[in-house]
Short mmCIF file of C-alpha atoms in Angstrom, two decimals:
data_model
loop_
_atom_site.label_atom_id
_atom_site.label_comp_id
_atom_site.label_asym_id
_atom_site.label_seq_id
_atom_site.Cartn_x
_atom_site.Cartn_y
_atom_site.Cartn_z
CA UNK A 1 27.83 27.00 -8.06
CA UNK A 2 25.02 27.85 -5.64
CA UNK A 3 23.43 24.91 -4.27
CA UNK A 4 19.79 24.21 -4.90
CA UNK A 5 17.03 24.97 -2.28
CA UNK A 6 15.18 21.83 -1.26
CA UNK A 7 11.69 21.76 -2.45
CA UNK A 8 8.85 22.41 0.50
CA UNK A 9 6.10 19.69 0.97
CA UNK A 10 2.92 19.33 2.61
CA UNK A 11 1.68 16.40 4.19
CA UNK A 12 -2.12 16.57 3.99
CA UNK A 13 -3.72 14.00 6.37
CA UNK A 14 -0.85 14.06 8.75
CA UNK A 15 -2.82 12.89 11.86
CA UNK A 16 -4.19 9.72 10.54
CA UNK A 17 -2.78 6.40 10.66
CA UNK A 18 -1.09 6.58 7.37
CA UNK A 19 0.08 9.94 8.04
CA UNK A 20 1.52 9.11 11.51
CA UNK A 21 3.81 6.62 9.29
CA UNK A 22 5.08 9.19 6.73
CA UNK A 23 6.11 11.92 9.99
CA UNK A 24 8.25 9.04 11.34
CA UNK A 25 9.67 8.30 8.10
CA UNK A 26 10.38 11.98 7.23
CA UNK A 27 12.14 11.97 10.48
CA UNK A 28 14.34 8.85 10.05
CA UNK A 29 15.41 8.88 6.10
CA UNK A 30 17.72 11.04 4.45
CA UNK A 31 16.28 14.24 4.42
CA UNK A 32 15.23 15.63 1.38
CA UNK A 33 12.90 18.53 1.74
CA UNK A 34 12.82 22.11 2.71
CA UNK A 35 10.23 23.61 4.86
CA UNK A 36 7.48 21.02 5.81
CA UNK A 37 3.71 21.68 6.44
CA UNK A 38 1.57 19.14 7.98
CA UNK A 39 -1.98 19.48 7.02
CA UNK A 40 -5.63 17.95 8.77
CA UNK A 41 -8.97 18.71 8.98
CA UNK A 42 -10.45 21.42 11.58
CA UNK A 43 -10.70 18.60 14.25
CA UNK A 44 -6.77 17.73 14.06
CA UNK A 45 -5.74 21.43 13.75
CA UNK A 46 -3.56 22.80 16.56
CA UNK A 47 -1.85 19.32 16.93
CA UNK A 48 1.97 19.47 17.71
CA UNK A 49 4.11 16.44 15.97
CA UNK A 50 7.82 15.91 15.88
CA UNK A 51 9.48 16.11 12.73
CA UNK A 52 13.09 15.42 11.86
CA UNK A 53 13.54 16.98 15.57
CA UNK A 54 11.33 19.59 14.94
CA UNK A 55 8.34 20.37 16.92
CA UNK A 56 5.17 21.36 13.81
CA UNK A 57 1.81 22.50 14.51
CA UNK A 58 -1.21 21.27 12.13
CA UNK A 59 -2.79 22.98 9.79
CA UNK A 60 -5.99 23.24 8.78
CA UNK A 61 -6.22 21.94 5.28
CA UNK A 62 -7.68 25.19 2.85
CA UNK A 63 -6.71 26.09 -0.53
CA UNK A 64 -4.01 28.86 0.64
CA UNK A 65 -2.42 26.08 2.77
CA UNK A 66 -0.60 25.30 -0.34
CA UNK A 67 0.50 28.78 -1.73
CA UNK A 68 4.60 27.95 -2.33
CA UNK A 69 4.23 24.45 -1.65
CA UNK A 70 6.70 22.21 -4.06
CA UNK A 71 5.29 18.89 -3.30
CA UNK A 72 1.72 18.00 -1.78
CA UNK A 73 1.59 14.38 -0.43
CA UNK A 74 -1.95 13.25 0.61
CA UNK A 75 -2.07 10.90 3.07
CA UNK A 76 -5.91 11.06 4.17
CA UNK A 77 -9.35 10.26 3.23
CA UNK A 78 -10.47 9.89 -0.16
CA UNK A 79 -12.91 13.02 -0.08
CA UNK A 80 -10.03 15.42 0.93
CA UNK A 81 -7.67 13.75 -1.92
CA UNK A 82 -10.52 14.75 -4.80
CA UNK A 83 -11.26 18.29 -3.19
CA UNK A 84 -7.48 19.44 -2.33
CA UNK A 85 -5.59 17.40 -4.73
CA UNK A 86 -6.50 19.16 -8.36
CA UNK A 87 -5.98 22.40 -5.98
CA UNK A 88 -2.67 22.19 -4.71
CA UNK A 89 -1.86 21.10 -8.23
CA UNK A 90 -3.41 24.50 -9.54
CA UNK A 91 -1.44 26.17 -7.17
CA UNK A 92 1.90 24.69 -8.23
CA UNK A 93 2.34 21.78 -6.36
CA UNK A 94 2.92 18.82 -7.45
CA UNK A 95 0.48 16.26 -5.66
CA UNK A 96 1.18 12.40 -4.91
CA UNK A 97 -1.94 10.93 -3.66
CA UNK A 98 -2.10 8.27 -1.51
CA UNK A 99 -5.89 7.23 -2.23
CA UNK A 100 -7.78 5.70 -4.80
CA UNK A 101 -9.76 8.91 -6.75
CA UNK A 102 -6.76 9.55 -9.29
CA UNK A 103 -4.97 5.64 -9.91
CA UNK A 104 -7.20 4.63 -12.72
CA UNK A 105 -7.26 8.11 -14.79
CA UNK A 106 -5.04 7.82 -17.83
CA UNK A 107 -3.66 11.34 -17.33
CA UNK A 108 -2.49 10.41 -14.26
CA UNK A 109 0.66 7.86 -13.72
CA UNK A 110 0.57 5.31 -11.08
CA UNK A 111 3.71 4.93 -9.77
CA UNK A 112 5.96 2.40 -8.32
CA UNK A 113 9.48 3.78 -7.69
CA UNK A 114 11.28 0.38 -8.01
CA UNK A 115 9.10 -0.49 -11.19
CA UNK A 116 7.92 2.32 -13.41
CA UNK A 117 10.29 5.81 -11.86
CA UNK A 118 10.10 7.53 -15.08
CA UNK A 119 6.53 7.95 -15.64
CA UNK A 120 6.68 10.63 -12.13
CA UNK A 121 7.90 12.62 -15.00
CA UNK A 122 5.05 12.66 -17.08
CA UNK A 123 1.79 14.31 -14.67
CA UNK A 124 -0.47 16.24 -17.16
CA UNK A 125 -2.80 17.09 -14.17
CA UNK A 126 -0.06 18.03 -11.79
CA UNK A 127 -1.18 14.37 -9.62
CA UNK A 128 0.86 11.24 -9.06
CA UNK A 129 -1.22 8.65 -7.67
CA UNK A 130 0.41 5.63 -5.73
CA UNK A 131 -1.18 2.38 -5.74
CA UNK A 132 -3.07 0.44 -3.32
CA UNK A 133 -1.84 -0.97 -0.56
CA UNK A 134 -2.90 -4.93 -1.35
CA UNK A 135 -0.98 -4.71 -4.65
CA UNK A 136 1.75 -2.27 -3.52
CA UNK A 137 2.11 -5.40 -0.85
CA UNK A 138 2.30 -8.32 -4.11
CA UNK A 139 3.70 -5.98 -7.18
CA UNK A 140 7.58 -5.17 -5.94
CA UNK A 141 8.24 -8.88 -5.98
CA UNK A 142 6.16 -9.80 -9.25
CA UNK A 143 7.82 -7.48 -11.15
CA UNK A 144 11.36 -8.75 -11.27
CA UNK A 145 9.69 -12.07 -12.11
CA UNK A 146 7.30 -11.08 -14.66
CA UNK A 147 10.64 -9.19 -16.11
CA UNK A 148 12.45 -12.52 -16.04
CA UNK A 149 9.42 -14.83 -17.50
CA UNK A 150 6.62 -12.81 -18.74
CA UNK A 151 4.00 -12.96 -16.83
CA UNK A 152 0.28 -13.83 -17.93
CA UNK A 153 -2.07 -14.64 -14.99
CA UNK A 154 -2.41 -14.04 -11.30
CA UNK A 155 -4.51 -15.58 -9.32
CA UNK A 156 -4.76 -14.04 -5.50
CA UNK A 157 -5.92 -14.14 -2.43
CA UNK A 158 -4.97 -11.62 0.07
CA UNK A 159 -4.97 -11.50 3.76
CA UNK A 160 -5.78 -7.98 4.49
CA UNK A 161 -4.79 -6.38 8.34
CA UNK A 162 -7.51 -4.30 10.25
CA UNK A 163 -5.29 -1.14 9.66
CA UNK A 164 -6.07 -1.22 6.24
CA UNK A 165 -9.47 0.21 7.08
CA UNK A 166 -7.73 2.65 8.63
CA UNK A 167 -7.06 3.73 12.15
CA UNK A 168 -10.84 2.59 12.85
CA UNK A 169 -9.90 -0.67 11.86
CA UNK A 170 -7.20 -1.06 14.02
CA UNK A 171 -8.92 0.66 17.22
CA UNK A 172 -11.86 -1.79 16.06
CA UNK A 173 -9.95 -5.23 16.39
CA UNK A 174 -8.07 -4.12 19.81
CA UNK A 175 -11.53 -3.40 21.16
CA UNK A 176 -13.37 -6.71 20.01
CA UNK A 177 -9.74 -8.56 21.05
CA UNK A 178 -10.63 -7.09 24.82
CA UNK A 179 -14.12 -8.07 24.69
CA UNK A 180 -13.20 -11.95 24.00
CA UNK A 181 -10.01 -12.09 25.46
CA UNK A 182 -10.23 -15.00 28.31
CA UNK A 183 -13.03 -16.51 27.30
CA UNK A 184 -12.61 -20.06 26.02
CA UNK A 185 -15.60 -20.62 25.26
CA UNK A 186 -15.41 -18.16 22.54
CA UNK A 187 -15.47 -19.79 18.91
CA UNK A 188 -16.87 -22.49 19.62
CA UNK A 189 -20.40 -22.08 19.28
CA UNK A 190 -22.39 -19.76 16.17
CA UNK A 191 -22.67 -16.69 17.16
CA UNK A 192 -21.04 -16.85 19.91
CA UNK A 193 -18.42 -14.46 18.64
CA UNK A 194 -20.75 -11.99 17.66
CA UNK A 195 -22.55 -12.19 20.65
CA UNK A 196 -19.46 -11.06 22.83
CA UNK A 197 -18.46 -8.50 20.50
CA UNK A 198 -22.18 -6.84 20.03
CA UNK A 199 -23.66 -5.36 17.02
CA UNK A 200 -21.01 -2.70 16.48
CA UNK A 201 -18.43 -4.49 14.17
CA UNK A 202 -16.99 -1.03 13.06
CA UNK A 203 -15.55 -0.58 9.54
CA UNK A 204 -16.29 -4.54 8.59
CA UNK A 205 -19.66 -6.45 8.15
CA UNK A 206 -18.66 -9.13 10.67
CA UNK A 207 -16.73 -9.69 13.77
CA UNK A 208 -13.04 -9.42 13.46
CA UNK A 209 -11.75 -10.84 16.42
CA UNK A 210 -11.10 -14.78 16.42
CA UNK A 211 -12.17 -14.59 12.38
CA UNK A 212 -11.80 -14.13 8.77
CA UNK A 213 -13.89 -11.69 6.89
CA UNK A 214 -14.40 -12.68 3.25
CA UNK A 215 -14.30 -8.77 1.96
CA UNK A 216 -13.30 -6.29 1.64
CA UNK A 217 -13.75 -2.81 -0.10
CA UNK A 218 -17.75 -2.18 -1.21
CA UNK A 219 -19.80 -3.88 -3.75
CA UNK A 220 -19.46 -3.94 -7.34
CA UNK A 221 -20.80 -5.66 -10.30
CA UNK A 222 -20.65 -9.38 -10.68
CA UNK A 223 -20.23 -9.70 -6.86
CA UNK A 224 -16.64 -8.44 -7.08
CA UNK A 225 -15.24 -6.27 -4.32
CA UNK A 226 -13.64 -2.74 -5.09
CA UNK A 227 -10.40 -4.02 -3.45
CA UNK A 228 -10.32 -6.73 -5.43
CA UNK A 229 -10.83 -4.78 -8.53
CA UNK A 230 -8.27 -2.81 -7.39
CA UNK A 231 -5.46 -5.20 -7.26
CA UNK A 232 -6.94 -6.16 -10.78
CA UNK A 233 -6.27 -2.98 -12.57
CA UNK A 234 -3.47 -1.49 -10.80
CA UNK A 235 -1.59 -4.10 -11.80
CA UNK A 236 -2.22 -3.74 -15.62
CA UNK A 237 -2.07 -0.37 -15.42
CA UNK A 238 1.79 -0.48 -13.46
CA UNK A 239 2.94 -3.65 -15.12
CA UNK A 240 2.10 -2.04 -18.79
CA UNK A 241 0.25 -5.41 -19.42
CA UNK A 242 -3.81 -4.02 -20.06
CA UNK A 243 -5.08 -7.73 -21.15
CA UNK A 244 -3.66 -9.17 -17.59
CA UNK A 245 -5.70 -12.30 -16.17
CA UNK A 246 -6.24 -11.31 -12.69
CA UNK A 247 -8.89 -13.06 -10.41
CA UNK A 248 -8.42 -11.58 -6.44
CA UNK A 249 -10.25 -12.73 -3.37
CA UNK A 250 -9.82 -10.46 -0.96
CA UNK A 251 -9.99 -11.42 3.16
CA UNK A 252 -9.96 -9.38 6.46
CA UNK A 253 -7.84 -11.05 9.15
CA UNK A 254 -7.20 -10.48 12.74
CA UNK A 255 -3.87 -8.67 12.16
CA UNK A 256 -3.00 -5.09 13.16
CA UNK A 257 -1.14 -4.16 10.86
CA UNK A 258 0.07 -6.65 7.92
CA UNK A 259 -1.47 -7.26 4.59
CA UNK A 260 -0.34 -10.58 2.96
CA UNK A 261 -1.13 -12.51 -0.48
CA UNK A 262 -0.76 -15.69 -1.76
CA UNK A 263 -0.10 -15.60 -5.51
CA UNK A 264 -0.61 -18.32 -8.25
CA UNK A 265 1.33 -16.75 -11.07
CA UNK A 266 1.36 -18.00 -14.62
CA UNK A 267 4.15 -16.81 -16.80
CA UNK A 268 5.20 -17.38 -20.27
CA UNK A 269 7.90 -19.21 -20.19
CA UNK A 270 9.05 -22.00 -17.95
CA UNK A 271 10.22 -21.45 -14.63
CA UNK A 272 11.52 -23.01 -11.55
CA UNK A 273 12.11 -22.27 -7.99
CA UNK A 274 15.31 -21.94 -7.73
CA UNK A 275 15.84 -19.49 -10.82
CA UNK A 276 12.61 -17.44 -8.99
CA UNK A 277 14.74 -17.14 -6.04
CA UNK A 278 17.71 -16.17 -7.76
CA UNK A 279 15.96 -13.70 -9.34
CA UNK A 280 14.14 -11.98 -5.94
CA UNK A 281 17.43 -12.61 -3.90
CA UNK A 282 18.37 -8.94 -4.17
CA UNK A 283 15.80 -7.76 -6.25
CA UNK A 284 14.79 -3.48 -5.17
CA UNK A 285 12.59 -3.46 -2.00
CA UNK A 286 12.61 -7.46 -1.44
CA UNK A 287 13.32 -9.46 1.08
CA UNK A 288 14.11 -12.97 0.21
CA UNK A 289 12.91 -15.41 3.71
CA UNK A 290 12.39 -18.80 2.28
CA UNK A 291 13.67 -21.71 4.24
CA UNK A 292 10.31 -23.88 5.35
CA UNK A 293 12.23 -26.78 6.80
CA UNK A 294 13.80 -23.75 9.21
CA UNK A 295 10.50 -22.30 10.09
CA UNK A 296 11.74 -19.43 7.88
CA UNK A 297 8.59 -17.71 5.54
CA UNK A 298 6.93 -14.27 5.40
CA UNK A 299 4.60 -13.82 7.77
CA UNK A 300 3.14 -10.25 8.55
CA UNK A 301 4.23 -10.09 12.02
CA UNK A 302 8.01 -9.90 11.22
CA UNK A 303 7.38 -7.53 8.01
CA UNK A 304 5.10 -4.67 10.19
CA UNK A 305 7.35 -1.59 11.14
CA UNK A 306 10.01 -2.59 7.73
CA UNK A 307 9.92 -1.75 4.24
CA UNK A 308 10.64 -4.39 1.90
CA UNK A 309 8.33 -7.10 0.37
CA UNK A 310 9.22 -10.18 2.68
CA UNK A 311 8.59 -13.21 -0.03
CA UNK A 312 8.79 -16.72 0.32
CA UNK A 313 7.12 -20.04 0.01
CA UNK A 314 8.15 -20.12 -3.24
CA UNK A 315 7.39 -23.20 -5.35
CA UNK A 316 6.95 -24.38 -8.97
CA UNK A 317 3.22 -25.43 -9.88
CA UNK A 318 2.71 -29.22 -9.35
CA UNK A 319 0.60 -29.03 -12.42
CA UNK A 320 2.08 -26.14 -14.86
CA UNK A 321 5.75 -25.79 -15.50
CA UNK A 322 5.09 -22.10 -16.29
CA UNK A 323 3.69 -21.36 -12.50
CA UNK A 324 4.68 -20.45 -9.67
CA UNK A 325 3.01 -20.16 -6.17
CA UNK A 326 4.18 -17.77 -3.63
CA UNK A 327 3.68 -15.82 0.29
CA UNK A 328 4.54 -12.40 0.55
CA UNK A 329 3.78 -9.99 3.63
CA UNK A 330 4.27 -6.49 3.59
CA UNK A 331 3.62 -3.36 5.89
CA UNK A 332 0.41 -1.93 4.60
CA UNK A 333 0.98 1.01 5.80
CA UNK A 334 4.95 1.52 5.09
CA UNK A 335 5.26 0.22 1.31
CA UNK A 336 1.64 -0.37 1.02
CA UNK A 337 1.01 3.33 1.44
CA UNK A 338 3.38 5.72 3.35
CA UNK A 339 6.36 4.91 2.22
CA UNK A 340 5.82 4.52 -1.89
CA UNK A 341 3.92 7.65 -1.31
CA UNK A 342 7.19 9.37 -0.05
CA UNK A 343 9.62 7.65 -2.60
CA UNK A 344 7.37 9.21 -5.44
CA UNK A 345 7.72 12.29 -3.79
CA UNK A 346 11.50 11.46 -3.62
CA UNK A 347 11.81 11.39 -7.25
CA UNK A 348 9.73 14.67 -7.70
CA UNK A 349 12.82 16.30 -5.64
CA UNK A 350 15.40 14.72 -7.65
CA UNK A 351 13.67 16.30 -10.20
CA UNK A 352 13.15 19.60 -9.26
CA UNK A 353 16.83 19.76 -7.56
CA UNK A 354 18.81 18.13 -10.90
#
């Protein structure tokens, strides 16, 4: 029996900080592609990256780019995901998008490999969309739970890295950390803060450096943020649960690269903290690090650069015998964005290859 080619993919947005992931994952998991294009804008064209050992030039993103292309990942800004996205898909790709144009549209599923794998099946519009990376960071470790106990409310607050504004977020922080660095002085005084770091704050409406920023996203109604919205209806949508409570408060810390959450979750049924651990303890993309009398909890300097969902700090409501309050840390831009991005695509190619 001849042996099926593996499909080709595209990575579209393969210069950016998201994208730079996905080339070093392509490189160290088990391959399972054909030919690969990587894809930027006109600026980025021209650009040589190694891949699986191979030495690719960039692209310039266009409509042709994706003529015999099995599977288009896009990995970039949100304007190139609405242009190219519908396009590759009416050139026979299959797209997986990364950002947030397609996750809400009920012809298109919203996928979470070690949750929902089956609806990458069903793509009426040719588009997978993969979550955001502030739930992608909470929703591997709620599910097994809310499998367990039902689940009914979340209340979170999240403790967002700089990289999650992208690589401008990240280039913003180092450059604020270098303009305070050394001086003691600084943060202990209003203003003083902003008045080392200038008026240029970058992607956030405060200073970064030696601070928390109470937002994230833009503006909606009611005072909400978009990324708190966000982690509100992706998780109904990719838990199958459309009446879930969900209040988020969402907060910019001085972390690289890192997004964590603390979770108040109310479930149906009774539950303590020992059966929650025994259900995470080897529970799909979770890492169980819960041990506070060790020094032993998630904290988003030993998740950045892994995969799974490091959870801990797990204990049973004081007040609620139903709840449960919890830490988890993830890479934001592994699981929270790269890497679910490629496991959808995985799926696509067990798909296409069965």
């Amino acid at each position: 029996m001849t042996e099926k080619k593996l499909p080709s993919l595209a990575v579209a947005g393969a210069t950016g900080a998201v994208g730079t992931v996905m080339c070093e994952l392509l490189s160290s998991r088990e391959n399972k592609f054909g030919d690969i294009t990587l894809l930027a804008s006109n600026r980025s064209a021209g650009k040589k990256i190694s891949v699986r050992g191979e030495e690719l030039t960039v692209r310039p993103i266009a409509p042709e780019a994706f003529d015999g292309v099995d599977i288009a990942m896009f990995v970039g800004p949100d304007e190139i995901s609405k242009e190219y996205a519908p396009i590759a898909a009416s050139r026979g790709a299959i797209a997986v998008d990364n950002s947030q144009v397609f996750r809400m549209d009920p012809d298109v599923p919203l996928v979470v490999p070690e949750i929902n794998p089956e609806l990458a099946r069903n793509r009426p519009k040719g588009i997978i969309a993969n979550a955001n990376c502030t739930t992608l960071t909470m929703i591997v470790a709620i599910y097994p739970l809310h499998r367990e106990y039902g689940l009914r409310e979340l209340v979170v607050s999240s403790y967002q890295a700089a990289s999650g504004a992208g690589q401008a977020g990240a280039d913003t922080l180092h450059d604020q950390l270098a303009k305070v660095a050394g001086d003691i002085s600084i943060g202990t005084r209003p203003g003083n803060i902003r008045q080392a770091i200038g008026d240029d704050t970058g992607p956030f409406p405060a200073p970064l450096a030696m601070n928390v920023v109470p937002w994230a996203g833009s503006l909606s109604d009611g005072g909400w943020s978009s990324e708190e919205l966000k982690i509100r209806n992706e998780s109904r949508k990719i838990l199958g649960l459309p009446d879930l409570k969900v209040a988020a408060t969402c907060v910019r810390v001085p972390v690289v690269t890192g997004h964590s959450v603390a979770l108040h979750a109310i479930f149906g049924s009774e539950v303590t903290a020992d059966g929650a651990r025994g259900v995470l303890r080897g529970a799909p993309g979770v890492i169980l690090v819960d041990d506070p009398a060790a020094g032993e909890f998630p904290t988003p300097a030993d998740a950045v650069g892994t995969d799974p969902c490091w959870t801990g700090r797990i204990r049973r409501s004081l007040d609620d015998p139903r709840a449960l309050d919890l830490f988890i840390s993830g890479d934001n831009l592994r699981k929270g964005a790269a890497l679910n991005t490629l496991q959808i695509a995985e799926l696509v190619t067990e798909e296409l290859t069965a």
